[in-house]
PDB file of C-alpha atoms in Angstrom:
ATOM      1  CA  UNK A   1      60.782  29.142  17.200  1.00 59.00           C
ATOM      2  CA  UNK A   2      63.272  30.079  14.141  1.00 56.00           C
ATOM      3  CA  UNK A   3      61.802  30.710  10.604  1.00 53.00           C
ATOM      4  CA  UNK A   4      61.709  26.931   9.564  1.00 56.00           C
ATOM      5  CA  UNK A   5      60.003  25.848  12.358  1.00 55.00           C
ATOM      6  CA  UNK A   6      57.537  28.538  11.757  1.00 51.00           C
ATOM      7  CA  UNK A   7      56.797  27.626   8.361  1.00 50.00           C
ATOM      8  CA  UNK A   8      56.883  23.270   9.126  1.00 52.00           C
ATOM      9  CA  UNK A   9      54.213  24.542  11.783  1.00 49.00           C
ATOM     10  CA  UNK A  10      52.083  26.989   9.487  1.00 54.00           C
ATOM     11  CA  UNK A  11      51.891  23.616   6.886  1.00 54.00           C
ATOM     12  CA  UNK A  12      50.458  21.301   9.394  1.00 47.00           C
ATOM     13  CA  UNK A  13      48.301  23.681   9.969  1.00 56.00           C
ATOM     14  CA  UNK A  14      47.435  24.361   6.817  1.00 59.00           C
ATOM     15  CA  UNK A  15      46.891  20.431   5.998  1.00 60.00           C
ATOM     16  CA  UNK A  16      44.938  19.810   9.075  1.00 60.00           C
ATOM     17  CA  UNK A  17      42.196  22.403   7.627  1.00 60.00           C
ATOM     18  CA  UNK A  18      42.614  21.028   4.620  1.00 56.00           C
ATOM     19  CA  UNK A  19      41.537  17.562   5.915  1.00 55.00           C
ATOM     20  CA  UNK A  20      39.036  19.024   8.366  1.00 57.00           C
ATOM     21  CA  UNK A  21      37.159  20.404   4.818  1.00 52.00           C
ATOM     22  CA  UNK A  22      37.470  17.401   2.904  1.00 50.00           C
ATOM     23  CA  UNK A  23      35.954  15.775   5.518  1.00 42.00           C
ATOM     24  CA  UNK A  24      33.168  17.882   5.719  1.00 41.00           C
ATOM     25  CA  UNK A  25      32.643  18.288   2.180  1.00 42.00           C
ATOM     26  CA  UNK A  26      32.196  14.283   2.334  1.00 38.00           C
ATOM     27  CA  UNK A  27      29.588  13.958   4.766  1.00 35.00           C
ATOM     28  CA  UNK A  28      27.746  16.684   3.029  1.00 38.00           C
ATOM     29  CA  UNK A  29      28.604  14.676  -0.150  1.00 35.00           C
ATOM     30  CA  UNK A  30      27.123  11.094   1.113  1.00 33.00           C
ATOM     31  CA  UNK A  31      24.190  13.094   2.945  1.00 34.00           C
ATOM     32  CA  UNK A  32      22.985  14.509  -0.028  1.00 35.00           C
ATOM     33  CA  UNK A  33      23.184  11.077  -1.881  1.00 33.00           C
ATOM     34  CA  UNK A  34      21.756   9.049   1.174  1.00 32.00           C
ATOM     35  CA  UNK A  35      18.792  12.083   0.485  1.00 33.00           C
ATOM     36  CA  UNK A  36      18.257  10.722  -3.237  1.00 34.00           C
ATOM     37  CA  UNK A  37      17.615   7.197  -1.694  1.00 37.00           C
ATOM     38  CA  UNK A  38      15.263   8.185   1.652  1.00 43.00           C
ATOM     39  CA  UNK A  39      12.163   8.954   1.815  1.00 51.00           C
ATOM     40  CA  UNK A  40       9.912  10.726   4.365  1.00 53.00           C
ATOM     41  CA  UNK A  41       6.370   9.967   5.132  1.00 50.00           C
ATOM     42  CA  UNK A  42       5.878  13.780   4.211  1.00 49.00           C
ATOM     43  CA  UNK A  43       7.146  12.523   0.784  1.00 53.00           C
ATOM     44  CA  UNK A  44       5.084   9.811   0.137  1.00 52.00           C
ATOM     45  CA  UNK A  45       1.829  12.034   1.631  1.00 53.00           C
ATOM     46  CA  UNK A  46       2.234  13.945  -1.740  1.00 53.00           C
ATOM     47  CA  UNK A  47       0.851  11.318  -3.407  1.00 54.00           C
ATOM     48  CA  UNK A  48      -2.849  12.100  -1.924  1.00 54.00           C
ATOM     49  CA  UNK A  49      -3.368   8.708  -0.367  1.00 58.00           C
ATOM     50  CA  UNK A  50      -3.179   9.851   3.545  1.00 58.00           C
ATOM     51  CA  UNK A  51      -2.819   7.670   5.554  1.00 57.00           C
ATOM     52  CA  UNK A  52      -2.532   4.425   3.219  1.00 69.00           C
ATOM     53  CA  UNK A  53       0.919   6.187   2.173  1.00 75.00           C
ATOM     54  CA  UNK A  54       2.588   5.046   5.345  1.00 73.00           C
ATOM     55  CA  UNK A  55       1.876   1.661   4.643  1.00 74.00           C
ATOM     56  CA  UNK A  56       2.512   1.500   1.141  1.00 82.00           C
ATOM     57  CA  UNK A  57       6.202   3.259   2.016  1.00 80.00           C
ATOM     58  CA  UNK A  58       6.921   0.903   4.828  1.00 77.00           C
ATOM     59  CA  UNK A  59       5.709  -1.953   2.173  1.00 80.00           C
ATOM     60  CA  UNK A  60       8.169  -0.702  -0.493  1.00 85.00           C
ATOM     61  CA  UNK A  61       5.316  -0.538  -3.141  1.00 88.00           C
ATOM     62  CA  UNK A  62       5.733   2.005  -5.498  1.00 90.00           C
ATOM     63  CA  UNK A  63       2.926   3.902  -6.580  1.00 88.00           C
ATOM     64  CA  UNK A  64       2.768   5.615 -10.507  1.00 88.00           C
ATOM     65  CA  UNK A  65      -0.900   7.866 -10.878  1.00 87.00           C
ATOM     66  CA  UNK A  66      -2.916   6.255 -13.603  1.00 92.00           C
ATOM     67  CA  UNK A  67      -3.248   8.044 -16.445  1.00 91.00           C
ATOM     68  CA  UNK A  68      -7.309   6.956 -17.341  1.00 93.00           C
ATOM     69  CA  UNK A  69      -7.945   8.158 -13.436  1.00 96.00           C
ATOM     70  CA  UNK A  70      -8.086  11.078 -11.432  1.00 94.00           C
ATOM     71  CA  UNK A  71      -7.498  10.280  -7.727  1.00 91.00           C
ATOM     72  CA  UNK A  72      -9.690  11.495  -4.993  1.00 91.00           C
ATOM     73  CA  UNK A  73      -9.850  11.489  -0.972  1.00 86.00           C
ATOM     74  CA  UNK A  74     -12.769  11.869   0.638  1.00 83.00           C
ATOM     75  CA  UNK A  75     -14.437  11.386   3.781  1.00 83.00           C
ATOM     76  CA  UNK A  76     -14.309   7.834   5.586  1.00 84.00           C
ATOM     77  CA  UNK A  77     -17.032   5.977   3.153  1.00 87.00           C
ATOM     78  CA  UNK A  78     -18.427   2.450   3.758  1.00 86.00           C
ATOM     79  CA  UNK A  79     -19.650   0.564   0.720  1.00 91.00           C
ATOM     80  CA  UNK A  80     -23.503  -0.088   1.993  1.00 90.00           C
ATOM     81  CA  UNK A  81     -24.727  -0.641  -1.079  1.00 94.00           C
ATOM     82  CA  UNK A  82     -23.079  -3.916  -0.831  1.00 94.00           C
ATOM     83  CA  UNK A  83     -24.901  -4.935   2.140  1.00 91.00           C
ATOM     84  CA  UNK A  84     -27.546  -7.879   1.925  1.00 92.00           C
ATOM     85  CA  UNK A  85     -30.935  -7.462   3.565  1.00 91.00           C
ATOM     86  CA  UNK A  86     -29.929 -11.048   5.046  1.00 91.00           C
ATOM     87  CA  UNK A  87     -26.740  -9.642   6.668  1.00 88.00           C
ATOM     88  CA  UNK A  88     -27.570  -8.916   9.900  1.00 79.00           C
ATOM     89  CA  UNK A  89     -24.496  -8.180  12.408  1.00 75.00           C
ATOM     90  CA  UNK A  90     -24.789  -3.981  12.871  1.00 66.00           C
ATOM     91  CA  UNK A  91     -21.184  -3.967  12.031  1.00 62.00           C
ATOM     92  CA  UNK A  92     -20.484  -1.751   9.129  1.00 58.00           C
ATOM     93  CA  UNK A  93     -18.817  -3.457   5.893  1.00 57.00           C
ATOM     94  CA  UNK A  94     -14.507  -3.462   6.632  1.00 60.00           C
ATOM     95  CA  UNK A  95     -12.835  -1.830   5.256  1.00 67.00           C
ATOM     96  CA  UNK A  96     -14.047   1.858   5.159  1.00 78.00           C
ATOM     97  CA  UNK A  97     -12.462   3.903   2.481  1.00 87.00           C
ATOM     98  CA  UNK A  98     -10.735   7.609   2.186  1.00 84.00           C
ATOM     99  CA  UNK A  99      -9.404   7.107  -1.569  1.00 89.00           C
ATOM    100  CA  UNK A 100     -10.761   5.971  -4.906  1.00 93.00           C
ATOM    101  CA  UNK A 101      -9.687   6.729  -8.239  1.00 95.00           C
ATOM    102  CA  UNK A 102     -12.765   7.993 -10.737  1.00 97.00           C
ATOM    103  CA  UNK A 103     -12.435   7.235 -14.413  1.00 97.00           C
ATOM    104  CA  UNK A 104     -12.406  10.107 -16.458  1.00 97.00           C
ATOM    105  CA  UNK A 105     -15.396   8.703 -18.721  1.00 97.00           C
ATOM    106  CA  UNK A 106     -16.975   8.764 -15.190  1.00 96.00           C
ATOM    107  CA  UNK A 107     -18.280   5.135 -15.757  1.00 98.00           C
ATOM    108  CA  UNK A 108     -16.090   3.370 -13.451  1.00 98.00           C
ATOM    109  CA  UNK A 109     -15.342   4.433  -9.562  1.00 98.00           C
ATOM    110  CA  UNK A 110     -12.594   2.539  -7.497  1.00 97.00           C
ATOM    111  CA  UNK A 111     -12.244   2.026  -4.258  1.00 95.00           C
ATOM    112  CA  UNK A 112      -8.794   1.427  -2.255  1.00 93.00           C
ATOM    113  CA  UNK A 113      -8.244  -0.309   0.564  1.00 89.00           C
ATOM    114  CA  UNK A 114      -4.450  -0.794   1.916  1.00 85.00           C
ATOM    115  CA  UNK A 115      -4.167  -2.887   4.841  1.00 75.00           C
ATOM    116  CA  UNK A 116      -1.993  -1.331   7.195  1.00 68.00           C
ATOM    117  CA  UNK A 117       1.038  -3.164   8.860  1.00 62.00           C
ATOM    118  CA  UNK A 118       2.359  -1.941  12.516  1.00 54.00           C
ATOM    119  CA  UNK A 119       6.051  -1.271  11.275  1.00 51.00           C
ATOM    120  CA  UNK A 120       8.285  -1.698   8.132  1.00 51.00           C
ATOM    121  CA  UNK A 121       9.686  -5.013  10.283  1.00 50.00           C
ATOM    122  CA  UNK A 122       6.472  -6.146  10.851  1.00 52.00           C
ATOM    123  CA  UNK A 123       4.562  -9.446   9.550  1.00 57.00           C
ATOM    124  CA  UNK A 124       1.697  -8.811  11.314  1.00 53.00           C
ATOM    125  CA  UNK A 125      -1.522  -6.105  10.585  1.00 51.00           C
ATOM    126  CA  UNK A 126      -1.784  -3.568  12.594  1.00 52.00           C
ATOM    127  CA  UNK A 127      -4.336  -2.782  15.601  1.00 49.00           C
ATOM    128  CA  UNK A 128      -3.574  -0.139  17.747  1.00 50.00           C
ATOM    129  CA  UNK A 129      -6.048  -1.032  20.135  1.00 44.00           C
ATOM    130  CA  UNK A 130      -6.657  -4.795  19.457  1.00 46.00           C
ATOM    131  CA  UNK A 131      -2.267  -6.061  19.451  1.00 51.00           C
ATOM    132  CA  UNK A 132      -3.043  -8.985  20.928  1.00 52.00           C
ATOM    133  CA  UNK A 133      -4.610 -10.476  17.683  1.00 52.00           C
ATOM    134  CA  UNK A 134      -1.399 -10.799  15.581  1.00 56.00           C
ATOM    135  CA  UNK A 135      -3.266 -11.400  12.552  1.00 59.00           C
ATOM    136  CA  UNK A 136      -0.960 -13.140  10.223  1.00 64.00           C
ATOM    137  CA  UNK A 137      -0.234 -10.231   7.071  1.00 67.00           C
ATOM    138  CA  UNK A 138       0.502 -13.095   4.886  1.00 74.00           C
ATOM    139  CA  UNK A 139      -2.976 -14.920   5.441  1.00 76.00           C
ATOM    140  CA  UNK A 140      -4.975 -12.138   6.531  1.00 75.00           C
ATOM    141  CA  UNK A 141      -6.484 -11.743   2.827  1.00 80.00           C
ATOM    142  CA  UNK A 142      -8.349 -14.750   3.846  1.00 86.00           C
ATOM    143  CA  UNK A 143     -10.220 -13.461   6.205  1.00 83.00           C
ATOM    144  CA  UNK A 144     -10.805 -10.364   4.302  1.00 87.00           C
ATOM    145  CA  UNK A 145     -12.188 -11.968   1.320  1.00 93.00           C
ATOM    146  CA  UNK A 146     -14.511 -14.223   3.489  1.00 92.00           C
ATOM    147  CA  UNK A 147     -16.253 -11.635   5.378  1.00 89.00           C
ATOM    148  CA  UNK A 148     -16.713  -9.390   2.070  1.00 93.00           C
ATOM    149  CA  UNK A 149     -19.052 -12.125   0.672  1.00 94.00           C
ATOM    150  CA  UNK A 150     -20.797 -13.006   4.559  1.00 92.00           C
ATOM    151  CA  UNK A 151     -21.542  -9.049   4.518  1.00 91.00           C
ATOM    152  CA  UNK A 152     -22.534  -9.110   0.591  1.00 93.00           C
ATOM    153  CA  UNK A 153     -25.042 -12.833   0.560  1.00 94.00           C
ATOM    154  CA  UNK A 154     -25.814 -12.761   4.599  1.00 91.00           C
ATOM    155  CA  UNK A 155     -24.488 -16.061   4.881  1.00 90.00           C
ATOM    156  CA  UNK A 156     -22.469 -17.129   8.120  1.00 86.00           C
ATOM    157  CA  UNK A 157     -21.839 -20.467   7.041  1.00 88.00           C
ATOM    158  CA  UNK A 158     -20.219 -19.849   3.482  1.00 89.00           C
ATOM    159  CA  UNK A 159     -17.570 -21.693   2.539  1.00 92.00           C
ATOM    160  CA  UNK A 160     -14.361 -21.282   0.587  1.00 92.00           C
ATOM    161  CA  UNK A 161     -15.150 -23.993  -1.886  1.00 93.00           C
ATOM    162  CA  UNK A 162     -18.334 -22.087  -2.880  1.00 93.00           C
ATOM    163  CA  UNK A 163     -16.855 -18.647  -3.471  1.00 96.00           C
ATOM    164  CA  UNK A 164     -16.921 -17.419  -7.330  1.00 97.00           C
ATOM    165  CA  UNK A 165     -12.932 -16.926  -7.160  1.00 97.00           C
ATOM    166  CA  UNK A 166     -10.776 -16.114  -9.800  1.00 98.00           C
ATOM    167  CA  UNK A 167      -7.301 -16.818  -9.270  1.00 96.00           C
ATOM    168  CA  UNK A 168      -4.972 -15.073 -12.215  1.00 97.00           C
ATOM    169  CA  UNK A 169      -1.480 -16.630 -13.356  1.00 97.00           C
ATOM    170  CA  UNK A 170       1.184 -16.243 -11.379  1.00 96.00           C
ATOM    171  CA  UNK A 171       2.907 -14.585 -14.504  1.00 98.00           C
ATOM    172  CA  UNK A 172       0.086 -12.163 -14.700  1.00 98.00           C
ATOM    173  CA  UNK A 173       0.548 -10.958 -10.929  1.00 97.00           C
ATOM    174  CA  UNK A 174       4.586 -10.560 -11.557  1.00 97.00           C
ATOM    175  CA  UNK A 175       4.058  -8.615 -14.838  1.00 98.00           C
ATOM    176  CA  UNK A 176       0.957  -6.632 -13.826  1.00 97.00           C
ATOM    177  CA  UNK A 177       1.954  -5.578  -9.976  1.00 97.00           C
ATOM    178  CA  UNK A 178       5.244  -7.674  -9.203  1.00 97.00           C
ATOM    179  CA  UNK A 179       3.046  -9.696  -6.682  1.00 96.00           C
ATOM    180  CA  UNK A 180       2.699 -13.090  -5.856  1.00 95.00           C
ATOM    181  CA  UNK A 181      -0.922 -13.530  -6.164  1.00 95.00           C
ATOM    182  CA  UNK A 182      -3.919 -11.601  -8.054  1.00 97.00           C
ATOM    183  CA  UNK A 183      -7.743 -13.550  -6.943  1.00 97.00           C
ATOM    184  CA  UNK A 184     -10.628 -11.336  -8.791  1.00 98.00           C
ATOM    185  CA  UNK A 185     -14.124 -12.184  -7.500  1.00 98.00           C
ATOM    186  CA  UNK A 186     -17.777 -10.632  -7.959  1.00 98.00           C
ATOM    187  CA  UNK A 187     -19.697  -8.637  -5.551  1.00 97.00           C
ATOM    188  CA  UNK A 188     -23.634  -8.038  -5.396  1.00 97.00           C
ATOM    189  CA  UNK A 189     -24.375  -4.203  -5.661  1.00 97.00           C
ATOM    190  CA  UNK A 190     -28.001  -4.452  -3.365  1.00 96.00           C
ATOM    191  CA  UNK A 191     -28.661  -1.116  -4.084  1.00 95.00           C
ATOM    192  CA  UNK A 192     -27.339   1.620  -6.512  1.00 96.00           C
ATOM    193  CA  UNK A 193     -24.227   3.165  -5.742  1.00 95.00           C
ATOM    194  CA  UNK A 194     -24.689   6.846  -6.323  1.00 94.00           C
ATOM    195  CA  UNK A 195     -28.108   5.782  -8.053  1.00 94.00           C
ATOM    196  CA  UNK A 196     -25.585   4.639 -11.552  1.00 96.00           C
ATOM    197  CA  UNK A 197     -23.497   2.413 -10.826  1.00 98.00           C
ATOM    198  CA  UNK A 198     -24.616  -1.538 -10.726  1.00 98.00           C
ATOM    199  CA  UNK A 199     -22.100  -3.969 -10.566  1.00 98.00           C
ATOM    200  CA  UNK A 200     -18.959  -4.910  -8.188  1.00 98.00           C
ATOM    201  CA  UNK A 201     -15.900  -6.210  -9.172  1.00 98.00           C
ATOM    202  CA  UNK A 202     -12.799  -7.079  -6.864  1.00 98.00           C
ATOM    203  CA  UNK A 203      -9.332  -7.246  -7.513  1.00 98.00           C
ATOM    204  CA  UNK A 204      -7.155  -8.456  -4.533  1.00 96.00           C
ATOM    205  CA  UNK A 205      -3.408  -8.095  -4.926  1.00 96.00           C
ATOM    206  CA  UNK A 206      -1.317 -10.031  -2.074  1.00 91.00           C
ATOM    207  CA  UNK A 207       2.565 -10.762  -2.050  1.00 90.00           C
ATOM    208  CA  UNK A 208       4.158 -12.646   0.473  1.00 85.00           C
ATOM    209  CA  UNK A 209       5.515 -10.702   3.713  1.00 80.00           C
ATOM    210  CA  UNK A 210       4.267  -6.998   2.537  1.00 82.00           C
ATOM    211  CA  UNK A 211       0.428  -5.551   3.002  1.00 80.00           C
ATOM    212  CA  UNK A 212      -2.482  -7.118   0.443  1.00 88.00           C
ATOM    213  CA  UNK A 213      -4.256  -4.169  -1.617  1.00 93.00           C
ATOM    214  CA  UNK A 214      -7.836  -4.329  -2.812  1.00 94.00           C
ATOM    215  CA  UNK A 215      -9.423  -2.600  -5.335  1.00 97.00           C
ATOM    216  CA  UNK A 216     -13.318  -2.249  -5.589  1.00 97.00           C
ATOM    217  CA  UNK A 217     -14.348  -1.652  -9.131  1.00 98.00           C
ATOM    218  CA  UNK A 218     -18.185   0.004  -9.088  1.00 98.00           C
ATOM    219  CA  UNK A 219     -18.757   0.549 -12.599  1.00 98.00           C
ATOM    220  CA  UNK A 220     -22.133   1.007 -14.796  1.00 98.00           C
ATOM    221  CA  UNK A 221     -23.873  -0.143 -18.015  1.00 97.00           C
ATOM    222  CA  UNK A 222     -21.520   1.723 -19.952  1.00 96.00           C
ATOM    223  CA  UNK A 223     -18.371  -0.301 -18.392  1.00 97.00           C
ATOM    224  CA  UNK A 224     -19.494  -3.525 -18.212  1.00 96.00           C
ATOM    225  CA  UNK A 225     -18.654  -4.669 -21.670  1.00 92.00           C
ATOM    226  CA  UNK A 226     -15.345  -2.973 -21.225  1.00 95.00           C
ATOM    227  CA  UNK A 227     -14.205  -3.610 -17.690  1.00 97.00           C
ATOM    228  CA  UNK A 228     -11.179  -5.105 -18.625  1.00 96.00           C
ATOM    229  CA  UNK A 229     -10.126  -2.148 -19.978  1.00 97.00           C
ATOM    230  CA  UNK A 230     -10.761  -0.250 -16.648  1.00 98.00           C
ATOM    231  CA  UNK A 231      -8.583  -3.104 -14.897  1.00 97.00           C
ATOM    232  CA  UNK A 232      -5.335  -2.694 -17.151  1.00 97.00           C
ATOM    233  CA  UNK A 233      -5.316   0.761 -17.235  1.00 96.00           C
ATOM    234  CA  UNK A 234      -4.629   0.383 -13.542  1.00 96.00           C
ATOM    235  CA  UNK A 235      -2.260  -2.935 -14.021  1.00 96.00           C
ATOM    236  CA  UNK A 236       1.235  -0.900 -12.771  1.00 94.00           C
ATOM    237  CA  UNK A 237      -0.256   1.506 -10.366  1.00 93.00           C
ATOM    238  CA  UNK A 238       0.775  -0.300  -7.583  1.00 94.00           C
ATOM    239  CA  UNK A 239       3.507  -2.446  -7.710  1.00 94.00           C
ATOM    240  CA  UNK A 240       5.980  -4.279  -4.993  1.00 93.00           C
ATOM    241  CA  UNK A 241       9.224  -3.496  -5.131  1.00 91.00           C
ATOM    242  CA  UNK A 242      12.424  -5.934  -5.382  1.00 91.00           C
ATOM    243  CA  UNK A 243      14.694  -6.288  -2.595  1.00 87.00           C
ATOM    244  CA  UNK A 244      17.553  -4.404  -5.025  1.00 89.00           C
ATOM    245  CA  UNK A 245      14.932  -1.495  -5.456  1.00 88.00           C
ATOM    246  CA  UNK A 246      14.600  -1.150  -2.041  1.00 84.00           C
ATOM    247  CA  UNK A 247      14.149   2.728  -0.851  1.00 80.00           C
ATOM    248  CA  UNK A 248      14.810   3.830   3.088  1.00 77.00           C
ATOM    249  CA  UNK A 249      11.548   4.983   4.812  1.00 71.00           C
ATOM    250  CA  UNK A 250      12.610   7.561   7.079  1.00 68.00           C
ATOM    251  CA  UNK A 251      10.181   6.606  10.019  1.00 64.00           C
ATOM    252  CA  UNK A 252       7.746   9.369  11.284  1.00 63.00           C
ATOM    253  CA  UNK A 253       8.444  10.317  14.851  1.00 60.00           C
ATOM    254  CA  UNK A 254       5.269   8.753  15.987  1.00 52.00           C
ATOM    255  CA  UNK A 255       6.201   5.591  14.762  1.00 43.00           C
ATOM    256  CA  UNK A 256       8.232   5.507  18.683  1.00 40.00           C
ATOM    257  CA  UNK A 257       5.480   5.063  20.439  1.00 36.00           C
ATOM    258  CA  UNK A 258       3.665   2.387  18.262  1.00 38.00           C
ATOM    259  CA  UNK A 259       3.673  -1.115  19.692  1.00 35.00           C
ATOM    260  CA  UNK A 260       6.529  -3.066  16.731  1.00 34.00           C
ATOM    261  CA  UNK A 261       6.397  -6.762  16.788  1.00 36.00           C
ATOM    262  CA  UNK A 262       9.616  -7.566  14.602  1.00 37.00           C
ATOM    263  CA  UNK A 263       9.717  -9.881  11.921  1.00 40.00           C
ATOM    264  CA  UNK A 264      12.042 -12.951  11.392  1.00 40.00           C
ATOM    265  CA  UNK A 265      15.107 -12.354   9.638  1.00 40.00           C
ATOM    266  CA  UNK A 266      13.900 -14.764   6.680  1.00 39.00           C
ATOM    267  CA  UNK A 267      10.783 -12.974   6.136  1.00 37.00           C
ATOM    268  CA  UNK A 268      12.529 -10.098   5.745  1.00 34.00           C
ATOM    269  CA  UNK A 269      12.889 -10.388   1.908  1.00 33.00           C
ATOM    270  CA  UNK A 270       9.958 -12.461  -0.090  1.00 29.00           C
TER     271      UNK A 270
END
């Protein structure tokens, strides 16, 4: 090999290496921005909701912390006080809580229940143990909402007609939570919660294709001319995302073994 050939040879070399770290430098390059978009479950545990954070990330509801609340998790709780005398099934009140946000003018407690799904390409709620139900996620609130007032007036025969419903604008339920529907409807407190506070008030938030969210509003004297206030200062906290705001849920490994039932390809985006 003469001196020329020497040299032609040491350039290829040299331009092969140079390629080989260009085209390292962009996969680093795209990993790191594909990091910016993805999120973990890990991630969205930091918010302090447990277990609810899966769902809300698979959901692609983005969560902000109020600013009038403080948010706490506590043991699984069941609402008893909501119970009537007449109700008489030993089942406890669904759902059972592990998160509720406390005012800080401690006059106003709220509950949260987020229905879980099985997967992110999922239309159905989930039951490990009960699959073969394939409850409907889109409908499901339906249910929800009727057994909440069988369990609060002890009546099996109630009707949808007779429910005290509130149904808010469809305006109000894109500006407040970027959901399809908002229903708001009155609950009997039987019994003192916590010996102060008196009165129940529901919001149900429910958009088409992703997981309905209910918040229980226990609040006292001191609230009750004011409980609008409570709501709005929680109008935002949870709020669906648009398809173009979309982030990637990086799946927990777990997720593998969980029973998926996909979802058709135009219920994909709402």
């Amino acid at each position: 090999m003469d001196k020329n050939d020497k040299l032609k040879y040491r350039n290829v070399s040299d331009m092969e290496q140079i390629r080989r770290l260009l085209f390292v430098f962009i996969v680093l390059i795209s990993q790191f921005g594909y990091s910016l978009y993805a999120q973990t479950i890990e991630d969205y545990n930091e918010i302090g909701l447990g277990s609810s954070s899966l769902t809300l990330a698979r959901n692609q509801v983005k969560y902000t912390l109020p600013s009038n609340f403080v948010l706490e998790t506590m043991e699984t709780e069941y609402l008893e006080c909501l119970r009537s005398k007449d109700y008489t099934r030993q089942l406890p009140f669904a759902p059972f809580f592990n998160n509720k946000f406390v005012s800080k003018d401690g006059n106003c407690i709220v509950f949260i229940d987020v229905v879980p799904v099985a997967s992110k390409d999922s239309k159905f709620i989930d039951f490990p143990y009960l699959q073969e139900l394939k409850l409907d996620i889109n409908t499901y609130h339906i249910s929800r909402i009727m057994y909440d007032f069988k369990f609060n007036t002890g009546k099996n025969d109630i009707s949808w007609q007779e429910l005290p419903l509130h149904y808010e604008s469809s305006k109000y339920a894109n500006m407040a939570f970027n959901a399809d529907t908002v229903i708001t409807y009155p609950l009997t407190v039987w019994k003192k919660y916590k010996k102060r506070y008196s009165y129940c008030h529901v919001v149900l938030i429910q958009k088409n294709g992703r997981c309905p969210i209910r918040l229980y509003f226990l609040y006292n004297n001191k609230a009750k001319k004011s409980l609008n206030k409570y709501i709005k200062s929680l109008e935002g906290v949870f709020r669906y995302r648009d398809p173009k705001d979309y982030i990637q849920l990086i799946e927990p490994q777990q997720d593998s073994i969980i029973h998926i039932i996909p979802r058709k390809k135009k219920n994909l985006i709402q």
